[in-house]
Coordinates of N, CA and C in Angstrom, one line a residue:
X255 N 67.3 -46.4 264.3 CA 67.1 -47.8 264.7 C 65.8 -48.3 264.3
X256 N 64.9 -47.2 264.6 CA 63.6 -48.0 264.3 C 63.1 -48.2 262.8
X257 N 63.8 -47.3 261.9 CA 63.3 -47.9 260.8 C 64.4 -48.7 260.0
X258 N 65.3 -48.9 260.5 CA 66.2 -50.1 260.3 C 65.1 -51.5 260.5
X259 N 64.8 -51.6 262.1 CA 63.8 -53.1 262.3 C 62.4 -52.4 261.5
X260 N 62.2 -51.8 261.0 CA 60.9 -51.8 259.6 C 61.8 -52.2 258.5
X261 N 62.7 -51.9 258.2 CA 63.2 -52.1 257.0 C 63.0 -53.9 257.0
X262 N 64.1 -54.4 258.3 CA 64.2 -55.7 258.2 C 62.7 -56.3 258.4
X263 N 62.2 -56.0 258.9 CA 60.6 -56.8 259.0 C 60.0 -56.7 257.9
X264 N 60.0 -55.8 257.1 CA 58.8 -55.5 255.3 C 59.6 -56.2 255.0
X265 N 61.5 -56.6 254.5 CA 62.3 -57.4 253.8 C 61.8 -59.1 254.0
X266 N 61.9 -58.8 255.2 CA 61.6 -60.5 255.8 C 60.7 -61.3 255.0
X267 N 59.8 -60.1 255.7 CA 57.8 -60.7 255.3 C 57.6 -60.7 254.0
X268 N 57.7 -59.6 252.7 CA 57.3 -59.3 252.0 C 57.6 -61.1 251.2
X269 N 58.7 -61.6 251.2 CA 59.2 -62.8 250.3 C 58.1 -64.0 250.5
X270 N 57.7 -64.0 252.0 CA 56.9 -65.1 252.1 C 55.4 -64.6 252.0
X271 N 54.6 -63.5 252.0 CA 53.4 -63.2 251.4 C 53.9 -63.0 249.6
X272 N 54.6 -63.1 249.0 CA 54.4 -63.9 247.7 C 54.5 -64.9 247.4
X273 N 55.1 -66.1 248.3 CA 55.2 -67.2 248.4 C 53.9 -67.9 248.5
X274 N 52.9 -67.2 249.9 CA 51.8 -67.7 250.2 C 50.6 -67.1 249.4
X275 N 51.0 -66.1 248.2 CA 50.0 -66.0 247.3 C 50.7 -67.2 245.9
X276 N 51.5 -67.4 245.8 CA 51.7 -68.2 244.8 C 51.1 -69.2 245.1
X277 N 51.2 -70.0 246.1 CA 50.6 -71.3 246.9 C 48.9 -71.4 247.1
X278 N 48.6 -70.5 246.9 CA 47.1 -70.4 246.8 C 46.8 -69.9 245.5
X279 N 47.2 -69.6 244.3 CA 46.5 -69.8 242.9 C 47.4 -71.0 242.4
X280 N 48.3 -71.9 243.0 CA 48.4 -73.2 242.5 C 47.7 -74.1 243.3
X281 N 47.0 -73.7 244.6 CA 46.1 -74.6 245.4 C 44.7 -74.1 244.4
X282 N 44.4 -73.3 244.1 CA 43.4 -72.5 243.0 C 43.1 -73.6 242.1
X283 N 44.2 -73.7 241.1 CA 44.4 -74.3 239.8 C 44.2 -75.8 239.8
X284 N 44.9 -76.2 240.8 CA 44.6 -78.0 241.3 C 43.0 -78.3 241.7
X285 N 42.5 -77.0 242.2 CA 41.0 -77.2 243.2 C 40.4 -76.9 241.7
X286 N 40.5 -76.2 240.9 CA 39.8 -76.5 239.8 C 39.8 -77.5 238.6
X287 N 41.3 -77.5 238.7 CA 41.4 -78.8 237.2 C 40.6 -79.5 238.0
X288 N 40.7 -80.1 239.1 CA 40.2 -81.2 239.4 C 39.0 -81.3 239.2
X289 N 38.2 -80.6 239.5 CA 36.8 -80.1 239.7 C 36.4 -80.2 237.9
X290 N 37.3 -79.8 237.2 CA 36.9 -79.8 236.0 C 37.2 -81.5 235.1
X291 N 38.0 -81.8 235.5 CA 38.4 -83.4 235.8 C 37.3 -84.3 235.9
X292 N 36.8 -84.1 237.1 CA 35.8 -84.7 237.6 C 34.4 -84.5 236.8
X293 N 34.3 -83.0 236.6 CA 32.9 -83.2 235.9 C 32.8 -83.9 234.4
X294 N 34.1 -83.5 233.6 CA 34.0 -84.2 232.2 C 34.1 -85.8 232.4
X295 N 34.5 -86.0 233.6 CA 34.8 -88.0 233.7 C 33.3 -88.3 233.8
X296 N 32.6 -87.2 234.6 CA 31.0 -88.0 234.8 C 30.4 -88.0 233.6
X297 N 30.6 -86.7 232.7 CA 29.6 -86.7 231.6 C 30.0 -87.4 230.4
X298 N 31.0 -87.6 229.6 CA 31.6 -88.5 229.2 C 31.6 -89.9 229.0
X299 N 32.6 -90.1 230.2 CA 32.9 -91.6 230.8 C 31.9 -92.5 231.5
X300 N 31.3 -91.7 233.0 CA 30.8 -92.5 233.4 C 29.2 -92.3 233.6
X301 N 28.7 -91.0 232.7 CA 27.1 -90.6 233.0 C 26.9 -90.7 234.3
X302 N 27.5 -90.3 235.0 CA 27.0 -90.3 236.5 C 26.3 -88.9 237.0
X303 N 25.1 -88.5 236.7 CA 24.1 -87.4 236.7 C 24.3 -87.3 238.5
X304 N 24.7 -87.8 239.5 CA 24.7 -87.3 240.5 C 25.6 -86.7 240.9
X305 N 27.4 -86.7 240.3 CA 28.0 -86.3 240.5 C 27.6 -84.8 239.7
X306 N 27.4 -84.9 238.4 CA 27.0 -83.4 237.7 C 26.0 -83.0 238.0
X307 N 25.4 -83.2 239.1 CA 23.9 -82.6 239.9 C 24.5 -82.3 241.1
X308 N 25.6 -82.3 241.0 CA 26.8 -81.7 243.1 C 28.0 -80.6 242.1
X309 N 28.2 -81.1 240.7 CA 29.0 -80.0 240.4 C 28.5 -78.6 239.4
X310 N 27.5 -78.7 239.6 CA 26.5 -77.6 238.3 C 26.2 -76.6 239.2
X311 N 26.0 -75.9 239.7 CA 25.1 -74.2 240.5 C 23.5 -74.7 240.1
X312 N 22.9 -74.6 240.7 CA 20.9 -74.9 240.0 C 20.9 -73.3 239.0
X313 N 21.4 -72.4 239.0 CA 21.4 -71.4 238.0 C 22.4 -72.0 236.7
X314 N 23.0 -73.0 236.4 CA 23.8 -73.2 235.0 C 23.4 -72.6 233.7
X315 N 24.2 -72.0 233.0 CA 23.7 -72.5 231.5 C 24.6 -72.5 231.0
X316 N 24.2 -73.5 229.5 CA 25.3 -74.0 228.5 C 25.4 -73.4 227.6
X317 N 26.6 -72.8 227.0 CA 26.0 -72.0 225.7 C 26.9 -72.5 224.4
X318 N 26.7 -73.3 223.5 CA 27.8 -74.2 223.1 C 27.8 -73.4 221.3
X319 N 28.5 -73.3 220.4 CA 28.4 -72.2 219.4 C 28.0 -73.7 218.3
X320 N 27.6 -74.9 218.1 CA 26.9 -75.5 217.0 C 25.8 -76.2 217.9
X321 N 25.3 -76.3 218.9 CA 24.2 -76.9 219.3 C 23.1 -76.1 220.6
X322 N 23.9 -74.5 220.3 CA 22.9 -74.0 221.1 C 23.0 -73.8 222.8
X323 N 22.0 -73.2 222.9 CA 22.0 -73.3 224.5 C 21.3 -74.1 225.6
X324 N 21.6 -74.3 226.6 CA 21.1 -75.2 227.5 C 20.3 -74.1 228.4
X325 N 19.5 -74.3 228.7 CA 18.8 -73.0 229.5 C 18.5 -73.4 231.2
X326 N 19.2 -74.3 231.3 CA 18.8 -74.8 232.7 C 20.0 -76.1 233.6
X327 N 19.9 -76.4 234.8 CA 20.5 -77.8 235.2 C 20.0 -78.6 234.6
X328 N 18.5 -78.7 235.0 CA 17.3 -79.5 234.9 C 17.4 -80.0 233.5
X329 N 17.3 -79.2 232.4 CA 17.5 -79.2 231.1 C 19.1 -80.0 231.0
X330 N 20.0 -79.6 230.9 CA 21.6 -80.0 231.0 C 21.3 -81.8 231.7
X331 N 20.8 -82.0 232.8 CA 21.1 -83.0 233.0 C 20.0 -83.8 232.5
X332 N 18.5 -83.9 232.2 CA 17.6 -84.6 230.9 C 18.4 -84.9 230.2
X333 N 19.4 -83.9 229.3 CA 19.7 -84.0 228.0 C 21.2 -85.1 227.8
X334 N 21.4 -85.7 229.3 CA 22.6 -86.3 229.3 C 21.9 -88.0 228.4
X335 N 21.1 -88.2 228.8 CA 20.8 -89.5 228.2 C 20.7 -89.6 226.8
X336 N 20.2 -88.3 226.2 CA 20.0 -88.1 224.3 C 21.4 -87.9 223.9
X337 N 22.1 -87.5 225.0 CA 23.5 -86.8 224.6 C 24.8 -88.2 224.6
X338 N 26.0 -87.4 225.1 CA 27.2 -88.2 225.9 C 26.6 -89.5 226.2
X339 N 25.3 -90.0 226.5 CA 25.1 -91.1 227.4 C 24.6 -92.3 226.1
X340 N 24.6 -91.6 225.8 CA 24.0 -92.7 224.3 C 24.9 -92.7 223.1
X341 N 26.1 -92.2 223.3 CA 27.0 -92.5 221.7 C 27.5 -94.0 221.7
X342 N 27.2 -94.2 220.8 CA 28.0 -95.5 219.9 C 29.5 -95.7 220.2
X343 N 30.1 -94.9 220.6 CA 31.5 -94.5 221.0 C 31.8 -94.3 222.1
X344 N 32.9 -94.8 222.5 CA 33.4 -93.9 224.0 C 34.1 -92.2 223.5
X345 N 33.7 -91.4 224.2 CA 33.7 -90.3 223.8 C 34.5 -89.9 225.4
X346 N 35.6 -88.8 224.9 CA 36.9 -88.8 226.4 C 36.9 -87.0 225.8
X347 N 37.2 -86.4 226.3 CA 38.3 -84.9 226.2 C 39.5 -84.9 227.2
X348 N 40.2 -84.2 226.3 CA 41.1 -83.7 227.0 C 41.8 -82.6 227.0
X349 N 42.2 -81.9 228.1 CA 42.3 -80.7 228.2 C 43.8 -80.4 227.6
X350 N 43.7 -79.1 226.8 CA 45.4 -78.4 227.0 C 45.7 -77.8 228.0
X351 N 46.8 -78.0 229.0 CA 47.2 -77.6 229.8 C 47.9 -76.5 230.0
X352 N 48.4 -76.5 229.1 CA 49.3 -75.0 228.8 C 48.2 -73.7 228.2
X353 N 47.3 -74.3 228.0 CA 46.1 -73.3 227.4 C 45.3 -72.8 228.8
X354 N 45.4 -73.4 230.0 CA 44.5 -73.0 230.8 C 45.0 -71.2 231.7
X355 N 44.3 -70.9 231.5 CA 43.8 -69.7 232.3 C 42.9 -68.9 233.3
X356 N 43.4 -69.1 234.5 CA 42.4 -68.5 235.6 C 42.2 -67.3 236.2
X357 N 41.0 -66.9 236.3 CA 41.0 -65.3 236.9 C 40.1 -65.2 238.2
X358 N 40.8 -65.2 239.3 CA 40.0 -65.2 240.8 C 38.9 -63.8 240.3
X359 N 37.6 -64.2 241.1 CA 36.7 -63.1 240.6 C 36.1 -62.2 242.2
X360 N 36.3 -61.2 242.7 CA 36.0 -60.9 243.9 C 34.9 -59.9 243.9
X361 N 34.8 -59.5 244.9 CA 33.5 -58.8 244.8 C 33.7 -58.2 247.0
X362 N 33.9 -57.3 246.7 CA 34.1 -56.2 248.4 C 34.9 -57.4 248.8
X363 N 35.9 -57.5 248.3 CA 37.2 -58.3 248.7 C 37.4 -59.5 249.0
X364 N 36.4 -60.4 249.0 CA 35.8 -61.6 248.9 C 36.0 -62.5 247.4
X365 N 36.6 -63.8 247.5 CA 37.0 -64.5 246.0 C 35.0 -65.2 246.3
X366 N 34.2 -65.1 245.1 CA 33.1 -65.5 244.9 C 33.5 -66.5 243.8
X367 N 34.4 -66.4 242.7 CA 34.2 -67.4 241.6 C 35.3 -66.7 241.0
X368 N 35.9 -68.2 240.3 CA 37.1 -68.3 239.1 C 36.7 -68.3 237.4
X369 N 37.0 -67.6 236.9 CA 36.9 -67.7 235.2 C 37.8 -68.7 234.7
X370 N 37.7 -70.0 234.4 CA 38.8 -70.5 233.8 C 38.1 -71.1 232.0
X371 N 39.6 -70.2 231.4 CA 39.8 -70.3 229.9 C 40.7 -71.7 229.7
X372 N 40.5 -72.0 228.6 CA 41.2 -73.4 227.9 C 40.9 -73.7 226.4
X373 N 41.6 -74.5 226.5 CA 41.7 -75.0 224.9 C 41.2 -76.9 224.9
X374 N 40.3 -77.5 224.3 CA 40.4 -78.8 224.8 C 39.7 -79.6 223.4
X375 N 40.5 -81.0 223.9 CA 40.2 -81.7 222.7 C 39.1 -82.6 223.0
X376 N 38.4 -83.2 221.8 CA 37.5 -84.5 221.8 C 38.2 -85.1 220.8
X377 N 37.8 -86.8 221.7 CA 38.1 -87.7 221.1 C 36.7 -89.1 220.9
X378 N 37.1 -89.7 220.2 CA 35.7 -91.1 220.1 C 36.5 -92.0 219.7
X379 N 36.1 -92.8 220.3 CA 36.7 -94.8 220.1 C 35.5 -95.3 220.1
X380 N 35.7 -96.3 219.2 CA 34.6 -97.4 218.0 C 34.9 -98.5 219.2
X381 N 33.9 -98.9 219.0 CA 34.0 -100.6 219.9 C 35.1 -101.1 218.7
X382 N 36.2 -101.9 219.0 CA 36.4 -102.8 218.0 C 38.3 -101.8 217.8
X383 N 37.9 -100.7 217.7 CA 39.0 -99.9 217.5 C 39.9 -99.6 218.9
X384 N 41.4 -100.1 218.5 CA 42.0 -99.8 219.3 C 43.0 -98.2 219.1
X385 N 42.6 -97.4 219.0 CA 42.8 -95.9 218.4 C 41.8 -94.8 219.4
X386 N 41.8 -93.7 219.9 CA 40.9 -92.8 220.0 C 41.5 -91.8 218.7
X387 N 40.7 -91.0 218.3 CA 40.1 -90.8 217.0 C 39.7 -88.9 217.3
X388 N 40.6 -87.9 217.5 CA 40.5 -87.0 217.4 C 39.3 -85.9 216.4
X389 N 37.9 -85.7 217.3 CA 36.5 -85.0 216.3 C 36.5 -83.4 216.6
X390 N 37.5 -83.3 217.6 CA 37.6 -81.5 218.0 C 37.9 -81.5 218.7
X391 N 38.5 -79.8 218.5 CA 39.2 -78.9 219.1 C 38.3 -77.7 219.4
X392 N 38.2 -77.3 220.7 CA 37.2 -75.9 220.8 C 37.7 -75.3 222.1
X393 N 37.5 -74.0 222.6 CA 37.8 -73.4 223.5 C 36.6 -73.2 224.5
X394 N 37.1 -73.0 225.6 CA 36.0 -72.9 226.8 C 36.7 -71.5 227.4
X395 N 35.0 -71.2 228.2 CA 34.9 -70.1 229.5 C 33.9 -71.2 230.2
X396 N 34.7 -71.5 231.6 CA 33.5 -71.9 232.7 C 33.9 -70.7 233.9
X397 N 33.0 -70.6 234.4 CA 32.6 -69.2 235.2 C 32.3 -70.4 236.7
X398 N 33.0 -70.7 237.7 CA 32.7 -71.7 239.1 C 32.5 -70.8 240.0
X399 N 31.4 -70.6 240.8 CA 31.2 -69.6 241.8 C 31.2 -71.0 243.1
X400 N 31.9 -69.8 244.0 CA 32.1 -70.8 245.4 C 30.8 -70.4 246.0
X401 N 30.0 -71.4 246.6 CA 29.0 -72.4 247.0 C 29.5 -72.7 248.7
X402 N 27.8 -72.6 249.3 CA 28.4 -73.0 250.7 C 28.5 -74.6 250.5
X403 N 28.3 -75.1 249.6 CA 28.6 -76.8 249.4 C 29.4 -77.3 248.7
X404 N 30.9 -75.7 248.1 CA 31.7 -76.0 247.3 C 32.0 -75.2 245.7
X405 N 32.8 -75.1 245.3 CA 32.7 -74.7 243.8 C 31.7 -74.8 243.2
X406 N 30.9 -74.5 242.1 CA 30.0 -74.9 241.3 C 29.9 -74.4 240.0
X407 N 30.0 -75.2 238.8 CA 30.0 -74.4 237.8 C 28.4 -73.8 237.2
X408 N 28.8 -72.2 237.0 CA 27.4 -71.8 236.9 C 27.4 -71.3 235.3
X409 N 27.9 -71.0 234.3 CA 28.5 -70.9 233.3 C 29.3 -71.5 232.3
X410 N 29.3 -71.9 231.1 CA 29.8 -72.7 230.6 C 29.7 -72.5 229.1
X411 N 30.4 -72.1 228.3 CA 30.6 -71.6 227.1 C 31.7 -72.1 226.5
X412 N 31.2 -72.9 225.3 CA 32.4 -74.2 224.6 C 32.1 -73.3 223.1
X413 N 33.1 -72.5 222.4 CA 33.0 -72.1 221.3 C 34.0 -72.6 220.3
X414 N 34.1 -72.3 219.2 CA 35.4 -72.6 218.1 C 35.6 -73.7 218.0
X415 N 34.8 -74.2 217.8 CA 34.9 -76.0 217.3 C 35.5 -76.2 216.0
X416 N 37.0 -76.9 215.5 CA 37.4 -76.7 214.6 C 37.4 -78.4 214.6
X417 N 36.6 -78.9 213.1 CA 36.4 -80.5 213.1 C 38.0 -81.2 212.8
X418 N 38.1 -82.2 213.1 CA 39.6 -82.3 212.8 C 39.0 -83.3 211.2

């Protein structure tokens, strides 16, 4: 009898602890697109250096495979005004979706930080031009360590820039 009600109790449970791990690497995936969402709208779109001074770790670095590395926040966000903040163009990316890949990262059984892989595009629009204008394709690693003030991306590696 008694391992009849084990049997039925592991049957029961087991369905809904895979349920509630599926529901937390799609609560995962949404807490980070967004997060990654948000930081390409600021650097991009809207130069808003306060929001990418809440979403960067003070340890960042950039490691980009045609313009080198960023060696710092401090550095990373100076460089927003020579950069993104000053093109002639509206300048947007966008992500492939089906290219993204996440790896919860633990440490004595604790999630510290997500690896997420991707594939993503750049685009530029001309004042005057009603078109955005495909300039590349490249792959990313950002490394987001959880923060007692949140995600943060501490890592950031944009390689394989293929010009269109």
């Amino acid at each position: 009898m008694h391992k009849l009600f084990y049997f039925l109790l592991v049957g029961l449970c087991f369905p809904f602890s895979i349920i509630s791990q599926n529901m937390s690497e799609d609560e995962m995936k949404m807490e980070i697109m967004s997060l990654d969402k948000k930081l390409f709208q600021a650097v991009f779109e809207d130069c808003d250096s306060l929001v990418i001074d809440q979403l960067l770790h003070p340890d960042c670095i950039f490691y980009h495979d045609q313009s080198g590395t960023i060696p710092d926040k401090a550095t990373f966000l100076k460089g927003l005004k020579y950069g993104p903040c000053s093109l002639q163009y509206n300048a947007t990316r966008a992500v492939d979706e089906a290219s993204i890949e996440l790896f919860p990262m633990y440490q004595n059984g604790r999630l510290y930080g997500i690896l997420q892989n991707g594939v993503h595009q750049f685009y530029a629009q001309y004042p005057g031009d009603t078109e955005k204008k495909l300039t590349s394709v490249a792959k990313f690693s950002h490394l987001w360590l959880k923060t007692e003030t949140g995600w943060q991306l501490v890592n950031i590696l944009s390689y394989d820039h293929q010009s269109d």
